[in-house]
mmCIF file of C-alpha atoms in Angstrom:
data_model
loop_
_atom_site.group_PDB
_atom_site.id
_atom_site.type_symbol
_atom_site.label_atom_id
_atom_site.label_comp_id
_atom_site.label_asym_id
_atom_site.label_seq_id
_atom_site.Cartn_x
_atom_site.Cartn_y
_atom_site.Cartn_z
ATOM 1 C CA UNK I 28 -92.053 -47.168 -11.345
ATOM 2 C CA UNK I 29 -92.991 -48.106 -7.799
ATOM 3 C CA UNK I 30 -92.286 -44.982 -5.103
ATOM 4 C CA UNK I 31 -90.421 -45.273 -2.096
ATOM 5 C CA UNK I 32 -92.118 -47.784 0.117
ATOM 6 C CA UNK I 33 -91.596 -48.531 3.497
ATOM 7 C CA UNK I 34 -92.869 -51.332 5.668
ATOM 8 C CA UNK I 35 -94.333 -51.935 8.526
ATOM 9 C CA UNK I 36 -96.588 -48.570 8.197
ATOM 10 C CA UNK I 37 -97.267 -48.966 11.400
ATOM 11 C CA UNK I 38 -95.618 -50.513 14.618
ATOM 12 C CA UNK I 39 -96.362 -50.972 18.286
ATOM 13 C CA UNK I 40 -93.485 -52.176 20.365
ATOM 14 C CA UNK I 41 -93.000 -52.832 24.578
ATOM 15 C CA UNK I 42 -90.404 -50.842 25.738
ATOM 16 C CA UNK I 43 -86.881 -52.976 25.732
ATOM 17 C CA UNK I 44 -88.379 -54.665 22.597
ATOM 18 C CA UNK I 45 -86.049 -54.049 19.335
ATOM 19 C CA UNK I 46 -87.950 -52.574 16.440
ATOM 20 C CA UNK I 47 -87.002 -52.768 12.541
ATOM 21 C CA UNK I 48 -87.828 -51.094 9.796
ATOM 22 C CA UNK I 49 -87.623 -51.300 6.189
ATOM 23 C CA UNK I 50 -87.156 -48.882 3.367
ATOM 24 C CA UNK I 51 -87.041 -50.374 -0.376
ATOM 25 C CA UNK I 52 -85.652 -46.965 -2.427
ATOM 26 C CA UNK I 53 -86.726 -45.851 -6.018
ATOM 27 C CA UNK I 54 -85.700 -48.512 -8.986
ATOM 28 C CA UNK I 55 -82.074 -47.036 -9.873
ATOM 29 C CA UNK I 56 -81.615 -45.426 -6.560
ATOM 30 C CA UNK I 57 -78.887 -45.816 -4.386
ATOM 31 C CA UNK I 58 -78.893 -43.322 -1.774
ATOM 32 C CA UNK I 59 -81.018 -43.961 1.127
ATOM 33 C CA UNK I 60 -81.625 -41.127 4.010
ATOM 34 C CA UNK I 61 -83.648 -41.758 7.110
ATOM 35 C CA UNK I 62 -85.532 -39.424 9.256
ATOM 36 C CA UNK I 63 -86.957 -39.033 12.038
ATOM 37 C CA UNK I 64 -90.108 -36.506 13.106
ATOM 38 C CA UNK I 65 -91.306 -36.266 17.015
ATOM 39 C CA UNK I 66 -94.897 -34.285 17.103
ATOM 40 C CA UNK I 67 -94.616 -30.935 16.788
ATOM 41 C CA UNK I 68 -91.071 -31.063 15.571
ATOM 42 C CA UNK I 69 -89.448 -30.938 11.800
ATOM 43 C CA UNK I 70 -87.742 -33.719 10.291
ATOM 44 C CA UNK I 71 -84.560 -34.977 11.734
ATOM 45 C CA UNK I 72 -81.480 -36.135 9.733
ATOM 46 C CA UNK I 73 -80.479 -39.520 11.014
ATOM 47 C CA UNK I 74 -78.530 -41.438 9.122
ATOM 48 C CA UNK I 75 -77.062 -41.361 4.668
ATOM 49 C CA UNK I 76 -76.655 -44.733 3.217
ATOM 50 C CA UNK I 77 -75.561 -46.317 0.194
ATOM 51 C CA UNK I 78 -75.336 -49.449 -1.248
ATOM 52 C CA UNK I 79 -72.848 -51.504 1.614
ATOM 53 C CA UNK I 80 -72.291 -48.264 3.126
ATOM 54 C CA UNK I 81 -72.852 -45.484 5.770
ATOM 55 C CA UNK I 82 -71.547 -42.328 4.765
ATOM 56 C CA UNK I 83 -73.196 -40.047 7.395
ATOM 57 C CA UNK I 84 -74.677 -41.723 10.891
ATOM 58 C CA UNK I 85 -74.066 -38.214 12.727
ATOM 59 C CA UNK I 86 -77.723 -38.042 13.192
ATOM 60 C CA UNK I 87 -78.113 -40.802 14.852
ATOM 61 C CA UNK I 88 -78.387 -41.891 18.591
ATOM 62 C CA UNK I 89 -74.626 -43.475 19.937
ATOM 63 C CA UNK I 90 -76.711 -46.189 21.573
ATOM 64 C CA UNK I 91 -79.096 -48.798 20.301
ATOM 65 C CA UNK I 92 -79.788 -47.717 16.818
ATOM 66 C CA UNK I 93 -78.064 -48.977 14.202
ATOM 67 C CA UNK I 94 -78.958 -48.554 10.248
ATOM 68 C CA UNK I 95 -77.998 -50.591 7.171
ATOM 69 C CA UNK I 96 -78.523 -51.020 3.181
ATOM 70 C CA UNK I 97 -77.045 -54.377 2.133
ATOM 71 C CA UNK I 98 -76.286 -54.970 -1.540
ATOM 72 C CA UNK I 99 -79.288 -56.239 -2.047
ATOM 73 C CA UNK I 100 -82.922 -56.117 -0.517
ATOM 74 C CA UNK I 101 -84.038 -53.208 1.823
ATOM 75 C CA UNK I 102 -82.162 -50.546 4.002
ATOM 76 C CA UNK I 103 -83.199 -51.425 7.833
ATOM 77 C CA UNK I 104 -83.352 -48.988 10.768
ATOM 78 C CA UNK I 105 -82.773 -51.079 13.966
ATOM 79 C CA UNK I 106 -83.839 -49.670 17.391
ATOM 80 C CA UNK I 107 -82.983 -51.939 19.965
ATOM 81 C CA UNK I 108 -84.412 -51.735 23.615
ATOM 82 C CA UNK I 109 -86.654 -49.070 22.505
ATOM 83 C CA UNK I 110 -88.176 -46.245 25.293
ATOM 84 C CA UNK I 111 -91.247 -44.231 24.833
ATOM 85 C CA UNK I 112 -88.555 -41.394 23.737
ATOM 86 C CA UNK I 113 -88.580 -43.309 20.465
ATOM 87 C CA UNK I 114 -92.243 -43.402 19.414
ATOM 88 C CA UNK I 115 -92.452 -41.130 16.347
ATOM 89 C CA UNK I 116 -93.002 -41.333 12.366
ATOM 90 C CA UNK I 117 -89.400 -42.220 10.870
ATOM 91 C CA UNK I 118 -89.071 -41.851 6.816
ATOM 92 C CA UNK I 119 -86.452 -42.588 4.862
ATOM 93 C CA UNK I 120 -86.440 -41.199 1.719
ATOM 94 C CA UNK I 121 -84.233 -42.118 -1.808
ATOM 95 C CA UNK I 122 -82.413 -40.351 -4.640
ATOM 96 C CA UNK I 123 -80.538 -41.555 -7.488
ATOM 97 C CA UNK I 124 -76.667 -40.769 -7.604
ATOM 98 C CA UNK I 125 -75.162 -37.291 -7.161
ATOM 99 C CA UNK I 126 -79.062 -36.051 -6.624
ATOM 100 C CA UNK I 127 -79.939 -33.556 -3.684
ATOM 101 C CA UNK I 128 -83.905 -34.210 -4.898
ATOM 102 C CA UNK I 129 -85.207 -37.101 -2.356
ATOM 103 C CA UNK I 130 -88.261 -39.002 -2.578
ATOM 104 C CA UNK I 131 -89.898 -39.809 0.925
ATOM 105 C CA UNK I 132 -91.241 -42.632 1.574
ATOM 106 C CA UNK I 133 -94.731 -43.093 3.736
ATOM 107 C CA UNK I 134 -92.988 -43.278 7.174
ATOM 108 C CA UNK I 135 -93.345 -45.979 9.681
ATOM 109 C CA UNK I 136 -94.939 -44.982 12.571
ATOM 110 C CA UNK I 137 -93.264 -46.290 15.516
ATOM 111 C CA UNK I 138 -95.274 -46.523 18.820
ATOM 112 C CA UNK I 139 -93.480 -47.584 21.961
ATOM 113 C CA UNK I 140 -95.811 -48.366 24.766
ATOM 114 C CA UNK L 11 -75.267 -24.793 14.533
ATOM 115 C CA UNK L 12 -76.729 -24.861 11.633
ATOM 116 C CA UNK L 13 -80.556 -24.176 11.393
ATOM 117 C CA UNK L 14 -83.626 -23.728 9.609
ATOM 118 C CA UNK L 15 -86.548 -21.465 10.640
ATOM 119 C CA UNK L 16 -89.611 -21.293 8.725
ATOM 120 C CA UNK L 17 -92.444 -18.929 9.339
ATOM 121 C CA UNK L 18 -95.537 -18.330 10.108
ATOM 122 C CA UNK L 19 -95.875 -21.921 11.956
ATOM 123 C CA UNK L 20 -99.558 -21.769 10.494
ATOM 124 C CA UNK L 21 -101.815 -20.466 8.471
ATOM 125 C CA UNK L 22 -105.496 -19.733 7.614
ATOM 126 C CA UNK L 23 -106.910 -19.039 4.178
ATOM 127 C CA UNK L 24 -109.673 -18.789 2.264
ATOM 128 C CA UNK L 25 -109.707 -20.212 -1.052
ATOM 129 C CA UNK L 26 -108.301 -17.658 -3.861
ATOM 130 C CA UNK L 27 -106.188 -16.078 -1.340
ATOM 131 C CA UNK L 28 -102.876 -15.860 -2.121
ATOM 132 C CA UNK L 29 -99.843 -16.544 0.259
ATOM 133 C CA UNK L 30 -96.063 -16.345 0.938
ATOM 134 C CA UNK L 31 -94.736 -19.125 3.165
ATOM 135 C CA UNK L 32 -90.928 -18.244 4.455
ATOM 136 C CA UNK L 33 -87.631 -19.646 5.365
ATOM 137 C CA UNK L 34 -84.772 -18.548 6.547
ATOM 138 C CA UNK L 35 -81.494 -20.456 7.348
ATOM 139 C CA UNK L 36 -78.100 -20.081 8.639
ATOM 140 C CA UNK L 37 -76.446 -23.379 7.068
ATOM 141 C CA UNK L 38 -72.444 -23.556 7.081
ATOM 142 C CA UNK L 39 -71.368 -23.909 3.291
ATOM 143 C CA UNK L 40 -74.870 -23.582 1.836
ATOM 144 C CA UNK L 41 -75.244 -25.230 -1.302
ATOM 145 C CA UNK L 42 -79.211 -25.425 -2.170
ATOM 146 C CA UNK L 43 -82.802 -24.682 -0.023
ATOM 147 C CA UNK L 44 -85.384 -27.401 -1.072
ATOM 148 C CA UNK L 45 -89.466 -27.059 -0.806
ATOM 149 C CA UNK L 46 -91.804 -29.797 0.008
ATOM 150 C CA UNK L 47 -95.175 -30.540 0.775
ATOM 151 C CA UNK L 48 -96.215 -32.755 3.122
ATOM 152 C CA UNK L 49 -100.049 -34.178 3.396
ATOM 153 C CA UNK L 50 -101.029 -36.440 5.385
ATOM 154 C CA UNK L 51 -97.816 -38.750 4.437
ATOM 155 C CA UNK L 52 -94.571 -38.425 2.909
ATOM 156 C CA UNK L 53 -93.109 -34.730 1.800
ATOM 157 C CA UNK L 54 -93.423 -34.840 -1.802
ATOM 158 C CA UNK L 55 -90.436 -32.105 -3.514
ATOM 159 C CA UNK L 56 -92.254 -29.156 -5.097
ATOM 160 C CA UNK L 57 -88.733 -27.297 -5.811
ATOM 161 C CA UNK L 58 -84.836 -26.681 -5.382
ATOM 162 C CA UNK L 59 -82.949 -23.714 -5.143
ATOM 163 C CA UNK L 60 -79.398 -23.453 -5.451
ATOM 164 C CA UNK L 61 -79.041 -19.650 -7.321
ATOM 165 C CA UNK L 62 -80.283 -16.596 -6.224
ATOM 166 C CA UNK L 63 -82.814 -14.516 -7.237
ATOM 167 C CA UNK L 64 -83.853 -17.054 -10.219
ATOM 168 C CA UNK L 65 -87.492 -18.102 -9.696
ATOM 169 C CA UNK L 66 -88.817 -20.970 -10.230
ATOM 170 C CA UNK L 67 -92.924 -21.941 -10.925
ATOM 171 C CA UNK L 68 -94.843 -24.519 -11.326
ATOM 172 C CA UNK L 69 -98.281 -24.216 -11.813
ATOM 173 C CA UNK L 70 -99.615 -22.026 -9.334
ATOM 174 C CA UNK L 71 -96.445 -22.355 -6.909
ATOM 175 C CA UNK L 72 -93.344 -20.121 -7.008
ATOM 176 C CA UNK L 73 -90.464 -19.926 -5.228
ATOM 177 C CA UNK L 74 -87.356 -17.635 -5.001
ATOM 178 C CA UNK L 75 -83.832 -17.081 -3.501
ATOM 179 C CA UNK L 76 -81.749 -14.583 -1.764
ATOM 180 C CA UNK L 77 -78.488 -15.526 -0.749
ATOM 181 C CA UNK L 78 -77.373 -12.755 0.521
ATOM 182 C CA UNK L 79 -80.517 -12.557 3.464
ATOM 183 C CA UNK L 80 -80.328 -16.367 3.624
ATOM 184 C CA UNK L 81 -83.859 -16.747 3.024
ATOM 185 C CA UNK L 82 -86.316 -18.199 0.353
ATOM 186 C CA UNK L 83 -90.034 -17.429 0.221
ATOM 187 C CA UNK L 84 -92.794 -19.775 -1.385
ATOM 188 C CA UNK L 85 -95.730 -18.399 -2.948
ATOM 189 C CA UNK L 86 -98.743 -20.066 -3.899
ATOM 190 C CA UNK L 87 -101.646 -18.057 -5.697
ATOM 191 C CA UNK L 88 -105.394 -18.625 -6.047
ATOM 192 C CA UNK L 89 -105.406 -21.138 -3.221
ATOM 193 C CA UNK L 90 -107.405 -24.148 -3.390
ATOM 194 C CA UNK L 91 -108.430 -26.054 -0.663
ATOM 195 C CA UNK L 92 -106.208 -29.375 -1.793
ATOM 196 C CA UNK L 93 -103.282 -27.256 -1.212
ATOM 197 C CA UNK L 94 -103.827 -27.796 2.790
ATOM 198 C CA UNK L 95 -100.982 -29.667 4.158
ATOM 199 C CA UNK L 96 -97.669 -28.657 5.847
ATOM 200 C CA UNK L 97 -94.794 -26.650 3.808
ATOM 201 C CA UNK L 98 -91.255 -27.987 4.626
ATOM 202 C CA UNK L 99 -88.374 -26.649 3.766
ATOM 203 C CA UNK L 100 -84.757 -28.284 3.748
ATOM 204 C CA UNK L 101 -81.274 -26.665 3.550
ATOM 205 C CA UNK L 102 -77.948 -28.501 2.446
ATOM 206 C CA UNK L 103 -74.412 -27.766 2.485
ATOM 207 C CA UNK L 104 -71.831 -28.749 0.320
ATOM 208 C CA UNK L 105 -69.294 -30.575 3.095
ATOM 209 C CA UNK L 106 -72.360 -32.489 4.807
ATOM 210 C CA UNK L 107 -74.810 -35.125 3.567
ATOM 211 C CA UNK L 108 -77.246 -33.552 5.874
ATOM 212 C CA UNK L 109 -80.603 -31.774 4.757
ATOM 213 C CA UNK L 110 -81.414 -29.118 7.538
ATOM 214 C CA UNK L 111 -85.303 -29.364 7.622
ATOM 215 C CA UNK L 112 -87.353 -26.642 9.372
ATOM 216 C CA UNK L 113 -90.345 -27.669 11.310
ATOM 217 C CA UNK L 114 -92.578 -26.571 8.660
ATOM 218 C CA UNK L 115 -95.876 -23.956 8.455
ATOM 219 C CA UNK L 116 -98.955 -25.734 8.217
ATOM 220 C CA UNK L 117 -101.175 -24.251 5.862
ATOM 221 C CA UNK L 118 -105.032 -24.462 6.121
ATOM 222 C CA UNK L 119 -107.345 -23.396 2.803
ATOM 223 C CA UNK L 120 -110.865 -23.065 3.491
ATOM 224 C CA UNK L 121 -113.671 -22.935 1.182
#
């Protein structure tokens, strides 16, 4: 039973660029999370997904980011226009229905230069 | 606003020692505290709490409750050098989908 995996591991974007990333849960998983964690900071609640849905964006920036987990293939993180600000490892992380235990992914680590 | 604070930020150890990672929180409608461990990668989950003073072990790791102090410690005993990575801990409420994480205390075993 393949892990969480995420893809790219790493990215390097020009600022005003649009970034995306991709986060394939656990086999039987439907609940997707993604995080965010700046250096020297903890992880940051962004955005709770599930299948179709968002049920928690209050995480998230208003502005340019945007997340979603279609019925089927990967949830996606979208950062459009992206500024230095955003360069940072995001995760995203699974659990099966009516679980608080998550699985993290690897992270994508974004780089904005 | 709701927060997690976990101390010390880090840590230095020789192997065998034994050590007591903490967190605190103040999380509106607390419903569990959650431990992971985080290499060079993803946090992996070591435990979750949701009842206090029951603790739970695994291997050489333990970790306990207390409600009432809003705080949970994690102890890890004859330390090996492979347990060197950062200690999060998460909080979660019951009206939010939100886990609370603290910033984490990095913990260094030397041999």
């Amino acid at each position: 039973n393949a892990g969480v995996m995420q893809n790219p591991r790493h990215l390097v974007r020009r600022r005003g660029q649009e970034a995306r990333l991709r986060c394939s849960p656990m086999k039987g998983h439907s609940h997707v999370y993604w995080y965010r964690q700046l250096p020297e900071e903890g992880l940051k609640f962004m955005v709770y997904l599930q299948k179709e849905n968002i049920i928690d964006e209050s995480g998230m920036p208003k502005e340019r980011f945007s997340a979603e987990f279609p019925k089927e293939g990967p949830s996606i993180l979208r950062i459009q226009q992206v500024v230095r600000g955003d360069s940072a490892a995001y995760f995203c992380a699974s659990s099966p229905n009516g679980a608080y235990e998550q699985y993290f992914g690897p992270g994508t680590r974004l780089t904005v230069t | 606003e709701d927060k997690v604070v976990q101390s010390p930020l880090s840590l230095v150890v020789h192997e065998g020692d034994t050590v007591t990672l903490n967190c605190s929180y103040e999380v509106t409608n607390f419903r569990s505290l959650l431990w992971y461990k985080q290499e060079k990668k993803a946090p992996t989950f070591l435990f979750m709490l949701t009842s206090s003073g029951i603790e739970k072990k695994s291997g050489r790791l333990s970790s306990i409750l207390d409600k009432k102090e809003l705080f949970s410690i994690l102890n890890i005993t004859a330390t090996q050098t492979g347990d060197s990575a950062v200690y999060l801990c998460a909080s979660i409420s019951n009206t939010g989908n939100q886990f609370y994480f603290g910033t984490g205390t990095s913990l260094t075993v030397i041999p």
